[in-house]
XYZ file of C-alpha atoms in Angstrom:
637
model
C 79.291 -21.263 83.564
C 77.672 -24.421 84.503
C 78.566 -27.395 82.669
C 76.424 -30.420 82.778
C 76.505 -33.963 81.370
C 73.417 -35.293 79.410
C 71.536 -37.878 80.831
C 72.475 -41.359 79.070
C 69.442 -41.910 76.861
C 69.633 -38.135 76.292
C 73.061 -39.305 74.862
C 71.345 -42.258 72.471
C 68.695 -40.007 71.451
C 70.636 -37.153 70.342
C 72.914 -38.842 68.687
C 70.486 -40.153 66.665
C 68.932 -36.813 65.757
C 72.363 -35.243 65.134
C 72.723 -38.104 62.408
C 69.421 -37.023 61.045
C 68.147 -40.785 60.621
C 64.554 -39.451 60.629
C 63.542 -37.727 57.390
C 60.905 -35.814 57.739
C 63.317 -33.012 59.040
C 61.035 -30.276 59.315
C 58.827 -31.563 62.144
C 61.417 -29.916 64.435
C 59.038 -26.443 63.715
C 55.961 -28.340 64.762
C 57.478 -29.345 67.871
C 58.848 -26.642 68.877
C 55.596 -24.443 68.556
C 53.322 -27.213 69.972
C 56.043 -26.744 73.211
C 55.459 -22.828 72.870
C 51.905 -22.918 72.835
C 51.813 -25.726 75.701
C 54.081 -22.958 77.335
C 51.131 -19.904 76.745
C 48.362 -22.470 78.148
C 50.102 -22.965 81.181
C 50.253 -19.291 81.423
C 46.957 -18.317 80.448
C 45.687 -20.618 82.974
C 47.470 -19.067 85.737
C 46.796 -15.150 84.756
C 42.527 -16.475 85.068
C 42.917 -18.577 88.447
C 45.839 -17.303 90.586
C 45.413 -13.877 91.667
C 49.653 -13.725 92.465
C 50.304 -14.159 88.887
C 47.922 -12.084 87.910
C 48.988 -9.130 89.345
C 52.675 -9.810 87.988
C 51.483 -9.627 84.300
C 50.513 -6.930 82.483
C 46.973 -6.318 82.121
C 46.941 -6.554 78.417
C 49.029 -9.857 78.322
C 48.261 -12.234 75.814
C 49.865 -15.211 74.468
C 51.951 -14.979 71.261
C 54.545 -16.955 69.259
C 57.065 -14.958 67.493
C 59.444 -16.787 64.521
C 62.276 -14.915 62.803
C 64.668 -16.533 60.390
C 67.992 -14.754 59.295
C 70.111 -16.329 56.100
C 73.120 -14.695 56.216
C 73.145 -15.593 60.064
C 72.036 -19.080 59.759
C 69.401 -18.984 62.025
C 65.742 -19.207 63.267
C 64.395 -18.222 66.274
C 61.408 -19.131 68.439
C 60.319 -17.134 70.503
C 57.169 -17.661 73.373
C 55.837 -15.671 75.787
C 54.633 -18.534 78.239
C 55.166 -19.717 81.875
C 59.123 -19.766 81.019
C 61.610 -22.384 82.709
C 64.301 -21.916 85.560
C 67.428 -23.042 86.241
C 65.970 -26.927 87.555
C 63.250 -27.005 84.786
C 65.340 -26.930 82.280
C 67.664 -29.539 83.968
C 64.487 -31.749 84.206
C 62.918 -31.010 80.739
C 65.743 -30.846 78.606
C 68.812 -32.535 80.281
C 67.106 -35.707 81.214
C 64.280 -37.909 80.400
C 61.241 -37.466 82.886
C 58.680 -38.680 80.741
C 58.309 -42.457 80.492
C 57.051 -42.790 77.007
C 60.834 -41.117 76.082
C 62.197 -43.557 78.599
C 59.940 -46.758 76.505
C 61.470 -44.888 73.430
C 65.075 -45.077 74.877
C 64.718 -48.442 75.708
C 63.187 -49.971 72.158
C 66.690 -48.605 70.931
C 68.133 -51.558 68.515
C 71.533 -50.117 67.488
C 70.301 -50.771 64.144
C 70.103 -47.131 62.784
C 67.273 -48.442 60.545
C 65.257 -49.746 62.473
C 65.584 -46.702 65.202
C 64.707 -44.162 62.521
C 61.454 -45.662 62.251
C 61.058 -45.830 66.160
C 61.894 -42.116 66.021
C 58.931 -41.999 63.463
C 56.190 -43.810 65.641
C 57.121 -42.065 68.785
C 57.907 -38.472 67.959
C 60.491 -36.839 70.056
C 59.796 -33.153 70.908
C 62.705 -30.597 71.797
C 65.443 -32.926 70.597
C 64.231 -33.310 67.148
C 65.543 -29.679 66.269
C 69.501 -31.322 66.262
C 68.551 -32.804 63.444
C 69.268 -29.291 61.667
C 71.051 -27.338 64.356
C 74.630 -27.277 65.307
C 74.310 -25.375 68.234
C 70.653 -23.962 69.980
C 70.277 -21.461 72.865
C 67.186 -22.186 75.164
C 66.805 -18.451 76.778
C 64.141 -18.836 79.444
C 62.928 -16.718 82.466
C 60.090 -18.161 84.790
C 56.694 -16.227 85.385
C 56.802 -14.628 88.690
C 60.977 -15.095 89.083
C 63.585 -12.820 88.325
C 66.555 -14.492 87.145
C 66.668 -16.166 83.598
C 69.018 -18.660 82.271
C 70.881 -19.775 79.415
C 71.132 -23.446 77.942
C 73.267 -24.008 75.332
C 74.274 -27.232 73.585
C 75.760 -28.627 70.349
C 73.644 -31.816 70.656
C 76.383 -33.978 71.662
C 77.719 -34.915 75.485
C 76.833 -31.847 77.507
C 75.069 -29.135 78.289
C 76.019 -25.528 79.726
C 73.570 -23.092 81.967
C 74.518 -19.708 82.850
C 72.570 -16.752 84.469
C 71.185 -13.920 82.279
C 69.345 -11.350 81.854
C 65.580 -11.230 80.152
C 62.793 -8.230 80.762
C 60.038 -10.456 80.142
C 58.715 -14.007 80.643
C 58.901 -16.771 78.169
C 61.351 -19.041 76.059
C 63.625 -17.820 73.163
C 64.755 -20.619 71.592
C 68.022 -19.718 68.610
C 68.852 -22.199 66.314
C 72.103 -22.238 64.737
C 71.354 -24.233 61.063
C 73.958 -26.971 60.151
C 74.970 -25.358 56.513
C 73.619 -27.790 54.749
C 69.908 -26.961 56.118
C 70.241 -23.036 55.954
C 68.809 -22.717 52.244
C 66.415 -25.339 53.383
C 64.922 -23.958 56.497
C 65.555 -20.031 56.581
C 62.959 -19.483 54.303
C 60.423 -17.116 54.151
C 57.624 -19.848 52.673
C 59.424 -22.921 54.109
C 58.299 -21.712 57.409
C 54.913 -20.697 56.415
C 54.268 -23.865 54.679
C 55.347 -25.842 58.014
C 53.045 -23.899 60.117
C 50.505 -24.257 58.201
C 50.440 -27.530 57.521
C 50.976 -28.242 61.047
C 50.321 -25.525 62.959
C 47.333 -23.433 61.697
C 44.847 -24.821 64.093
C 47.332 -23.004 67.170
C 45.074 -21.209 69.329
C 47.374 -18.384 69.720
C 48.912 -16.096 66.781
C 51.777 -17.083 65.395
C 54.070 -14.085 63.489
C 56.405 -14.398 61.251
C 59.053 -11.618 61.674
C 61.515 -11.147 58.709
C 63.211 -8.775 56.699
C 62.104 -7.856 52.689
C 64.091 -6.361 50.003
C 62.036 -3.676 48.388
C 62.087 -1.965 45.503
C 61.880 2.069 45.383
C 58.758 2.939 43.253
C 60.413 5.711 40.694
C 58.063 8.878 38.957
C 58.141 8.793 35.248
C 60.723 11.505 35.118
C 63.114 10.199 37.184
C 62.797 6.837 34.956
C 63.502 8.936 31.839
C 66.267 10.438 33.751
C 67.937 7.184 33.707
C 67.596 7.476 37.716
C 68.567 3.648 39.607
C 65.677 2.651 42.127
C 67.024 2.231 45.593
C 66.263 -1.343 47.078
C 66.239 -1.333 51.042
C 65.000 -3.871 53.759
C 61.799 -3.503 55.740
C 60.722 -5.937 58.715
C 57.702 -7.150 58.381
C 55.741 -9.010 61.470
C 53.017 -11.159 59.531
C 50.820 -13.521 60.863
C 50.787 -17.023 59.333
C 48.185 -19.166 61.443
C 44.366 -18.956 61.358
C 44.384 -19.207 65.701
C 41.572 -20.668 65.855
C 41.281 -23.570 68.381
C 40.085 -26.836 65.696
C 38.129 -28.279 67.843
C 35.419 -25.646 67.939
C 34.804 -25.536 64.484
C 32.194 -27.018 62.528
C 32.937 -30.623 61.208
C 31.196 -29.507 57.867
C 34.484 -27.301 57.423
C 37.251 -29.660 58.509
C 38.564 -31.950 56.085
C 40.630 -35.054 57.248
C 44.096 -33.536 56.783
C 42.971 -31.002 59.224
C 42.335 -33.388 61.709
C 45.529 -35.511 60.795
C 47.888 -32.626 61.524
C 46.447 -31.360 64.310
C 46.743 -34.918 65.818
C 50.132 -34.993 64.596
C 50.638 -31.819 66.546
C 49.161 -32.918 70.103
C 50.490 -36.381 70.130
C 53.809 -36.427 68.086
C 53.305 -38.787 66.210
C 54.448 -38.983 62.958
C 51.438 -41.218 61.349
C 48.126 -40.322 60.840
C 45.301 -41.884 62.933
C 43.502 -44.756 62.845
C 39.943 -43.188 63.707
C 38.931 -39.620 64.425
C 35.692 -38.782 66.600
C 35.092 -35.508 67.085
C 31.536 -34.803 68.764
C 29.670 -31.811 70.376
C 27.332 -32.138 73.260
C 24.692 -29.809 73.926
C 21.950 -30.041 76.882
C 22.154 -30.694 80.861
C 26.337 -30.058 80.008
C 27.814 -27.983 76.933
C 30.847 -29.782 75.868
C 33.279 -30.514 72.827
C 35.536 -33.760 72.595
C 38.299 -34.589 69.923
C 39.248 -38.344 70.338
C 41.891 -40.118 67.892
C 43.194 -43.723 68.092
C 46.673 -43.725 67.215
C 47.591 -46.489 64.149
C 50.518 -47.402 66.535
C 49.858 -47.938 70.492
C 51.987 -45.144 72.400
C 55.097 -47.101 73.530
C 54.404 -46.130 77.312
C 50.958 -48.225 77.181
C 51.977 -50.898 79.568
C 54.054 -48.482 82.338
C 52.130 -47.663 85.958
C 53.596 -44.064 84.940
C 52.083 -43.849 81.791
C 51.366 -39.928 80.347
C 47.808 -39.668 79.896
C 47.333 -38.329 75.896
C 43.867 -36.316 76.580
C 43.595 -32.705 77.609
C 41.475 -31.291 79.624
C 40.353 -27.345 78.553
C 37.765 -25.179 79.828
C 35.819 -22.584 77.682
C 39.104 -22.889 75.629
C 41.542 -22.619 78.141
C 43.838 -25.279 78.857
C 43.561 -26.557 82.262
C 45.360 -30.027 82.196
C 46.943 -32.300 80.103
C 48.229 -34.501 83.031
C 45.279 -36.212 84.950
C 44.657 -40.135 83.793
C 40.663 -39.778 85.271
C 39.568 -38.032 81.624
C 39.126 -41.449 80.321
C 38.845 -45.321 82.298
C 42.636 -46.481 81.912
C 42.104 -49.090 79.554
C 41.318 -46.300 77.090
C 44.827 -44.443 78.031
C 45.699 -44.889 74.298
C 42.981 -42.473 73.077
C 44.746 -39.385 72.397
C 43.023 -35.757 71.821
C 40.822 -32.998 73.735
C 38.401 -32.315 75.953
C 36.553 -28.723 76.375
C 33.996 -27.963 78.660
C 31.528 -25.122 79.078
C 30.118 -26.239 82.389
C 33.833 -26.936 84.487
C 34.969 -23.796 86.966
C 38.283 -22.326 85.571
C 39.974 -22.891 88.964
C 38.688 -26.635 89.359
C 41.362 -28.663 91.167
C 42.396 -31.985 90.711
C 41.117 -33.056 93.663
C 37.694 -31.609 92.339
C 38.037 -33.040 88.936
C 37.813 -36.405 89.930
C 34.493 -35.897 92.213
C 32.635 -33.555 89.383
C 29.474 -34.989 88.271
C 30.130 -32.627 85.262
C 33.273 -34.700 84.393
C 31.934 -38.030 85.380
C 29.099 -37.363 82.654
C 31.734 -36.038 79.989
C 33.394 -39.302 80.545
C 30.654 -41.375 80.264
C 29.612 -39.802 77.300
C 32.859 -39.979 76.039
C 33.321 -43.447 76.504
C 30.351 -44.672 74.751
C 31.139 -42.444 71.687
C 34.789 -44.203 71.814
C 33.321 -47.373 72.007
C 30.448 -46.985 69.478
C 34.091 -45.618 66.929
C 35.630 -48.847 67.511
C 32.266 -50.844 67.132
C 32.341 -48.956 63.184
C 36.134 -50.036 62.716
C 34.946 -53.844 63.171
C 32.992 -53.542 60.003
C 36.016 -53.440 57.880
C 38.181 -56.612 59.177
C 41.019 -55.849 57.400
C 40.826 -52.434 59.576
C 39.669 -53.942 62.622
C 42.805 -56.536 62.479
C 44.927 -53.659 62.696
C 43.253 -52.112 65.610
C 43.327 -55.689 67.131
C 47.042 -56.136 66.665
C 47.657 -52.948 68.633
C 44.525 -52.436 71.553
C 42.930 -55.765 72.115
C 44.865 -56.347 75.399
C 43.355 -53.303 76.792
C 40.056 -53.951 75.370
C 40.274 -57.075 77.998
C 41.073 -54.570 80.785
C 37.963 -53.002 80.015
C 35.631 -56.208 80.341
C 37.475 -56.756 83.900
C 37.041 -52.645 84.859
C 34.307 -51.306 82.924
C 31.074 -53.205 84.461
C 28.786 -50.568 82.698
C 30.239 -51.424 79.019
C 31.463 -54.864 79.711
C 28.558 -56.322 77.010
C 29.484 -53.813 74.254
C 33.577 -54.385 75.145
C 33.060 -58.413 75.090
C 32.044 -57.990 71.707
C 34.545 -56.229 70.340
C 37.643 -58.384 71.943
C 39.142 -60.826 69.633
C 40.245 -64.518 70.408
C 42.496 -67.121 69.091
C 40.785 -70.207 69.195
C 40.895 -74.038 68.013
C 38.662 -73.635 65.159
C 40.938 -70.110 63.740
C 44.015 -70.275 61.115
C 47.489 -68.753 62.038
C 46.579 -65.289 62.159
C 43.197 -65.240 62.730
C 40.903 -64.301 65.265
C 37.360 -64.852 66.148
C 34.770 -62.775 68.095
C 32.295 -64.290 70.891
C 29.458 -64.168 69.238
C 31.105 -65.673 66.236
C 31.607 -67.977 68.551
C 27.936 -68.671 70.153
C 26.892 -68.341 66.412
C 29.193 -71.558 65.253
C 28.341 -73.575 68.332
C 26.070 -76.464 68.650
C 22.346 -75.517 69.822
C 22.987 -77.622 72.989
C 26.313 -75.814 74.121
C 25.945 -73.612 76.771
C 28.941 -72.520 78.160
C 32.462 -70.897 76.537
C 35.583 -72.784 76.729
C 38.930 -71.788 76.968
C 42.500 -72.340 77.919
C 44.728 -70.314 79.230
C 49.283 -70.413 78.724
C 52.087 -68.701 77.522
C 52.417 -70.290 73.906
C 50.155 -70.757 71.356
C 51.664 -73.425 70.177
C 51.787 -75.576 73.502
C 48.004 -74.801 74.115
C 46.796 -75.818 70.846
C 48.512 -79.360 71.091
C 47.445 -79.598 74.718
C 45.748 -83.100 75.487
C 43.157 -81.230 77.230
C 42.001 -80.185 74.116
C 41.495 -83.685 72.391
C 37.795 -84.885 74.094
C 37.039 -81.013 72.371
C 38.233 -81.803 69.056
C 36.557 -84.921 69.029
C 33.378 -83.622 70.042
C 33.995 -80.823 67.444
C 33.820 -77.687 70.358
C 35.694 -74.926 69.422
C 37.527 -73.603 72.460
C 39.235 -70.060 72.827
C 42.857 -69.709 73.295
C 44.244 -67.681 75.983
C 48.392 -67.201 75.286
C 48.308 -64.113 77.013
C 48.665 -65.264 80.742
C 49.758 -62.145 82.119
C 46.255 -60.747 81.794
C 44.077 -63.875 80.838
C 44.715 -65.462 83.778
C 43.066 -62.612 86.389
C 40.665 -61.244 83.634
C 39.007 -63.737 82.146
C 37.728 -65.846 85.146
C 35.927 -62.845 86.436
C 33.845 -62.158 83.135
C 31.564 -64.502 84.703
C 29.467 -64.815 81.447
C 28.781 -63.765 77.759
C 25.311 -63.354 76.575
C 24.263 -66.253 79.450
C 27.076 -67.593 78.498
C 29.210 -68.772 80.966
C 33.323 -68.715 80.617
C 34.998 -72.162 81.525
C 38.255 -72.891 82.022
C 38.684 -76.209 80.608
C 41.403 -77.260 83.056
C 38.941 -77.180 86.014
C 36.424 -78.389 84.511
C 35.031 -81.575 83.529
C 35.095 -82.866 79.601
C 31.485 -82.317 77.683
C 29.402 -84.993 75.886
C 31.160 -88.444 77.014
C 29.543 -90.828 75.951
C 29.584 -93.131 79.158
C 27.419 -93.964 81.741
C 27.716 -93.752 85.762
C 27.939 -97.264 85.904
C 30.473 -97.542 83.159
C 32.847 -94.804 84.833
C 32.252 -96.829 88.234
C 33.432 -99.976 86.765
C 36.253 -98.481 84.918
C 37.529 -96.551 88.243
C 37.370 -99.625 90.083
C 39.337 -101.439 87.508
C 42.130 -98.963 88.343
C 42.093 -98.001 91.455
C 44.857 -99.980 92.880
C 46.934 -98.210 90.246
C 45.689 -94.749 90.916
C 46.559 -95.397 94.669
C 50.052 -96.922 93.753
C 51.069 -93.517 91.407
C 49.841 -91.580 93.945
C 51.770 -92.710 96.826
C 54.460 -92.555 94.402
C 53.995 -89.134 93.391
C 53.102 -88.035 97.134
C 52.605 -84.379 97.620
C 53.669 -83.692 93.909
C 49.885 -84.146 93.193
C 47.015 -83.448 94.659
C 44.832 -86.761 93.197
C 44.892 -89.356 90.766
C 42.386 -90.381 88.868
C 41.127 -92.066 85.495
C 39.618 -89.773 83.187
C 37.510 -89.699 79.758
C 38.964 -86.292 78.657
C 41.822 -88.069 76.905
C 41.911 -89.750 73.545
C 44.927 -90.365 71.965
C 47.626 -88.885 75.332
C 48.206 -91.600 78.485
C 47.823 -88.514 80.892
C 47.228 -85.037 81.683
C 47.336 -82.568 84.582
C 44.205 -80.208 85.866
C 43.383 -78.226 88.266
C 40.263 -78.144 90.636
C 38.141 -74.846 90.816
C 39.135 -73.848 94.324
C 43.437 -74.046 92.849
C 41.598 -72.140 89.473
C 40.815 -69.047 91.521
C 44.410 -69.509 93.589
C 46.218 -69.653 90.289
C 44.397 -65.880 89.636
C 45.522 -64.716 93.176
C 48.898 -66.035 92.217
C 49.016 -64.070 88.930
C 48.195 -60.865 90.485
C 50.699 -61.327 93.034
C 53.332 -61.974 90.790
C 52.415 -58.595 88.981
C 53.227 -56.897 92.475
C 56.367 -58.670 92.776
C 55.897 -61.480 95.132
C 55.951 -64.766 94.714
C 53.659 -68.086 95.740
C 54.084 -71.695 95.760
C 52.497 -73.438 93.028
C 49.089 -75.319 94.163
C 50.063 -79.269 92.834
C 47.972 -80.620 90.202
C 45.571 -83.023 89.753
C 46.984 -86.288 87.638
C 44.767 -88.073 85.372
C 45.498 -91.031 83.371
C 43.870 -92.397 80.425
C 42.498 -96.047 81.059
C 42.312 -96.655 77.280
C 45.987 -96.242 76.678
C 48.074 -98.891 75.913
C 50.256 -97.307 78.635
C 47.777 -97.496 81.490
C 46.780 -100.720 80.257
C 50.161 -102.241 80.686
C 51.088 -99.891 84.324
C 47.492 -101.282 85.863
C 48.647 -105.118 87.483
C 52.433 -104.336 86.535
C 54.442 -106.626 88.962
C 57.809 -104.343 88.291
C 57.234 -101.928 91.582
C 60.430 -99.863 90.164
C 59.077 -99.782 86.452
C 55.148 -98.704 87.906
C 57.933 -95.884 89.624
C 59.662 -94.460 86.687
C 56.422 -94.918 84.530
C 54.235 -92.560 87.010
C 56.767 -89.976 87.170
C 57.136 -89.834 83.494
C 53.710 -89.791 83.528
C 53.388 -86.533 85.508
C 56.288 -84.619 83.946
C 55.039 -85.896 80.586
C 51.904 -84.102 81.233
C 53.606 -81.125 82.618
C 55.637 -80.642 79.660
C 52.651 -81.043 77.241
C 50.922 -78.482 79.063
C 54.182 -75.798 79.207
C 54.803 -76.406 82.703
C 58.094 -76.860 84.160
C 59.445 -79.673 85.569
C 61.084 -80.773 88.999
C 63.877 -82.404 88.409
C 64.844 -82.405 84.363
C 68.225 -85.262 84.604
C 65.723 -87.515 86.615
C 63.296 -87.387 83.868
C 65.877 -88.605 81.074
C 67.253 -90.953 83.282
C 63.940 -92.415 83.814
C 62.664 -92.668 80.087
C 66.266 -93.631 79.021
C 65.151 -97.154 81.369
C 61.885 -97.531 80.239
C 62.982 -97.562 77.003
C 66.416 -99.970 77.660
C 63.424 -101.984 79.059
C 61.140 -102.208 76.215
C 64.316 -102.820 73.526
């Protein structure tokens, strides 16, 4: 007997389920037949494409789930007769966590057994779900086209055992042992019909439920007058409880909602219905069906390079993929559901698949009906906020990837701006809409917090001239997206640190005389500041602030180049900024013919780290700062 150790966040994860924090207990059925019938797919695509599996089946194999329940044993058993696991897949699949959503699961773990129950709830957590009613299982499983089985066994606590054993056929038997507690519960002759069909009736393969009944002897008149007792015996039935019927082919004019909610439920996990539902059948140059849901909660592995993809891939019915991220553009990796084709080869590789002009049409197609769903959820705001809340960072993806779209994806991004409440959002052509007729451009700022970008003095020759300008607190992925949008409607994007401040009301001879009037100061700070800046000048940007900091266009595009390095990993030097002071200040006033060279000193560098600061930057050198306002202001006492 082998004994192995679980996997640490196998650990954290069963010991939630063994302390059944998630209450909706009987999902363990659900996922245990979605993982049969995943198992039969596999299968069933092998048997029609690979002619070495083929001739180790029989010739009248077809897929089948089998569940048996026994009270006075305290048990239920699964049974599939699907591709089957070995000795290292069930190492990999059970005994450790290969997919990355689990890991993102694993790792939004709180230690607040609250607050984890829902996280179990939003994220759904396949085999492991079953110790929330078992005390011990038994995973028999024996590989198609191998001919040693195995046995896993576990209690749902530390560790695991495998041993070798024997099996005739192919497939998974999974036995339950029921915690005492759940045997009345869940060995039940219409419990289990009532889970599978509330979750599992749209299973494309039959699912039998195999149980013993208590019968009653029929006795003849005479022997009734005879006083004669009527024998009771048990009889096994083998009853099938699921219509097998793949959803997605039927007719929408027979599916209600709750049909499409637990069939979602079944294909993605998740415990919550979905958002939107967009079922559509093609029909001309290519034959196709699509099922497309938006989950209410964004899958938790949404932001990981090893994302799983949540769209399937069959042809003519038969599953041929749920593993390839080129169904859908990734920006839409949170649509979950189905794809069937009528036009796709059986044996098409994945090396084919993404070259197929039949696939590249199905995902066009696919997209826009996406798209067009979305477009329908903006009518209701209160709906739309929610979809917001969870997709609007990969909506901006899509502006940046999907060229084709990029009009219809602009419109349905959201942005905070200066002109929008805590909490609320505007769109862009809310935006062009509220402008004045003479604007022609879209302004916006990009940072890390809201807060620091909304008092930024960059924004204060805005404000006065009552332009509303977006803000960007999502640097990560404003920073490299939104520069490249290039423009909205004719419409051109503007970052407001690069560019120069709208509608001042000042001439080119006014600005002359006014930069002459300081330049011996702007010289002076900059000799003081050195290579810390790249220029200073006077500016008419700033109303009520003595300075701010900008950037030129050439350091705007480095500063994208530098965020897109830094999301690889390597680092750059900041580009130094551009200083400019406000010649209206009392401040400037006083700095400009100063005669205290050690005062004009402190005053320019608290100046430039006052600007820095104001804009969320960081600072060089934090103690020289204090020490240099803590003089300025033993000076002016």
């Amino acid at each position: 007997m082998a004994k192995h150790q679980f996997q640490t966040e196998v650990g954290q994860l069963l010991h939630l389920m063994t302390h059944s924090l998630y209450s909706n207990k009987e999902i363990f059925i659900r996922e245990l037949v979605s993982n049969a019938s995943d198992a039969i797919d596999k299968l069933n695509y092998l048997k029609l494409t690979d002619d070495n599996m083929k001739s180790k089946l029989p010739e009248d194999w077809k897929g089948e789930i089998n569940i048996a329940f026994d009270e006075d044993d305290k048990s239920i058993t699964i049974v599939d007769n699907g591709i089957g696991m070995n000795e290292e897949d069930l190492i990999a699949s059970i005994g450790t966590i290969a997919k990355s959503g689990t890991k993102s699961f694993v790792e939004a773990l709180t230690g607040d057994a609250k607050k984890d129950s829902n996280l179990i709830g939003q994220f759904g957590v396949g085999f492991y779900s079953v110790f929330m009613v078992a005390s011990n299982v038994d995973v028999i499983s024996k590989k198609a086209g191998e001919e040693q089985a195995y046995k896993w066994s576990s209690t749902g606590t530390g560790d695991f055992d495998i041993v070798p054993v024997t099996k005739e056929s192919n497939g998974t038997v999974i036995y339950i042992k029921l915690k005492d507690e759940e045997t009345s519960e869940f060995a039940s002759k219409p419990r289990i019909q009532n889970i599978i069909e509330k979750y599992s009736n749209h299973i494309a393969y039959p699912i039998f439920l195999n149980y013993q009944e208590e019968v009653e002897e029929e006795l003849s008149e005479e022997d009734k007058k005879a006083g004669k007792e009527a024998k009771k015996t048990k009889e096994k039935r083998h009853e099938q409880i699921n219509a097998a019927t793949a959803l997605w082919t039927q007719p929408k004019s027979k599916l209600k909602q709750e049909d499409y909610n637990e069939f979602y439920k079944s294909i993605s996990h998740d415990s919550q219905d979905p958002m939107a539902t967009i079922h559509t059948r093609a029909e001309g140059v290519n034959e196709y069906t699509t099922l497309f849901y938006i989950p209410k909660t964004a899958p938790m592995d949404m932001y990981r390079a090893d994302y799983q993809p949540g769209v399937k891939l069959y042809v003519k019915r038969v599953f041929i993929t749920d593993d390839e991220k080129e169904l859908l553009p990734t920006y839409l990796r949170f649509v979950r559901g189905i794809i069937d084709s009528e036009d796709l080869p059986l044996n098409v590789s994945r090396e084919i698949l993404q070259e197929n002009r039949v696939l590249a049409n199905i995902k066009q197609g696919s997209v826009k009906k996406i798209l067009s769903e979305i477009k329908k959820l903006a009518k209701d705001e209160e709906k739309y906020k929610e979809f917001v809340e969870q997709y609007n960072r990969p909506l901006k993806e899509g502006a940046y990837q999907d060229f084709t779209n990029k009009e219809t994806i602009l419109d349905l991004i959201r942005y905070k701006s200066t002109k929008t409440k805590d909490g609320e959002m505007t769109s862009l052509a809310a935006y062009k809409d509220a402008a004045d007729s003479e604007q022609k451009a879209i302004y916006y700022i990009v940072g890390e917090n809201e807060k620091v970008l909304r008092n930024s003095p960059l924004l204060e020759s805005y404000k006065k001239n009552d332009i509303e300008v977006l803000i960007l607190d999502d640097k990560e992925i404003d920073e490299i997206i939104t520069p490249t949008l290039g423009a909205y409607k004719e419409w051109e994007f503007k970052d407001i640190t690069s560019v120069e401040p709208p509608k001042v009301e000042q001439s080119e001879e006014e600005k002359k005389e006014v930069e002459e009037k300081f330049q011996d100061i702007t010289k002076k700070i900059k000799d003081i500041l050195g290579e810390s800046v790249k220029e200073v000048k006077v500016t008419n940007r700033l109303s009520d602030s003595p300075s701010c900091v900008v950037k030129d266009a050439g350091d705007a595009q480095m500063a994208q180049m530098m965020q897109m390095m830094r999301a690889m990993g390597q680092e750059l030097p900041e580009s130094a900024p551009i200083l400019e002071i406000n010649p209206d200040h009392e401040i400037v006033k006083k700095l400009n013919g100063c005669p205290d060279d050690k005062m004009i000193e402190d005053v320019s560098w608290v100046l430039l780290d006052q600007a820095k600061l104001s804009e969320g930057m960081d600072i060089t050198d934090a103690v020289a700062f204090a020490q240099r306002l803590s003089r300025i202001t033993a000076k002016a006492l």
